[in-house]
Amino acid sequence: DQFLFSHDAAKELKEAISKKNLELVYLYDLNLVDEIWKESRPKPPNNPIRVHDMKYAGLDVASKLSSLRAELVGTGASAIVISMLDEVAWLLNLRGSDVPHSPVMYAYLIVEVDGAKLFVDNSEVTKEVMDHLKNASVELRPYDSILSEIRRLAAQGAQLWLDTSSVNAAIVETYKSALDKYRSNHGSKGKIKNKRYDESNGLSEGPSGVYMRSPISLAKALKNPAELEGMQNCHLRDAAALAQFWCWLEEEIHNNVELTEVDVADKLLEFRAKKEGFLDTSFDTISGSGANGAIIHYRAEIGSCSVVDPNKLFLLDSGAQYIDGTTDITRTVHFVEPTAREKECFTRVLKGHIALDQAVFPENTPGFVLDAFARSSLWKIGLDYRHGTGHGVGAALNVHEGPQSISYRYGNTTPLQKGMIVSNEPGYYEDHAFGIRI
């Protein structure tokens, strides 16, 4: 199903299976899993979209579209196809609830030099949203008409900007196929510019179209003053909820109340839900006692989770979505006396966190350069952790956001710039024993 794979992912899969003398077949009109599901397939979400208030967004839609159109002109593109849900939400100052933990809605957006079209389920569009889009000169189109619009634009010789790392294979292949038809009809008289962008060298000869990273990714990462203020304010309210929660948990543990990892996560949600502007958790809470804390993406479930053991380390990684921002916070605690080994490992993780927090570096330094600050104390005794140190965090958007990161993966050379928000969460994990993350 081409709609479920980015063009780059489909290309990688195609190349891999071709080595086994197998062929990748694109299915446009059916999905084999859907055919098995039939009527039992869950219905798609149908939740209302809301306008993200200017006091939180900080920049109006017209200004964002104007900046994007300047990018289009600069690259010679006629239009850009946007399929990353958080990019659509950010650009149009809209928020939804179609995806758990993320305030986004299922949609595509095409921005042309002289117009814009939002492809979305009309039943999710309220009058307020309709008026909001009209004021920004954004037209509404049915969600499932995206390929028809791609064909129409290609038939006009449009030079589309496609981020093939995120735009699905159906859109890219439909565009290329329609362009082939356009060229055969127009021959040498075609006005399309026969150039393309790729990640390797920027500009090169090849199929028509602009193929490079979406410019919205970086623009969204550079938070404006209103977004930064919202993030600060929601973190203060979130911190108050965490303080109340930890006070409750410590008292319960010292009173020998038996609590499961799920009980703890549910109680934390209860405290957060009382805070102004709370909407949802920003990801499934990781509540891990003892050995479960060593499972980096552990998820406690009723019936299989553990009881919180006062004699073991307890790791809690959680976050929340508020009307004005997004949080992600991890703490590791012990309720009695930790072992010497646990103390040393915790101290070295904390030293790494502080070292990164206090690092002074030139603007435009790539995140991978800073990663060693967080690991150096662990490295001194031969220890390390198997995940990145920091990721971008959206402003009332996805809790994991690019393009920046702080990681040992040196392939990400995105420079860190003023306005970016990046988490700082080093850790250490001993399998079947304990996990630490701060």
Coordinates of C-alpha atoms in Angstrom, one line a residue, residues 23 31 61 106 132 141 179 184 214 225 254 343 348 390 416 426 432:
E23 CA 9.2 -7.6 -7.0
N31 CA -5.1 -2.8 0.7
V61 CA -0.9 31.9 8.8
Y106 CA -5.1 13.6 9.2
H132 CA -9.9 30.8 9.9
R141 CA -10.8 19.7 -0.6
L179 CA 4.8 14.2 -15.7
S184 CA 5.1 13.0 -24.1
S214 CA 10.6 20.3 3.6
P225 CA 8.8 34.3 21.5
H254 CA 6.2 4.7 53.1
K343 CA 24.5 5.3 43.4
R348 CA 27.4 9.6 36.5
G390 CA 18.2 14.6 23.1
L416 CA 21.5 24.0 16.7
P426 CA 21.1 10.7 29.3
H432 CA 17.4 -7.5 34.2

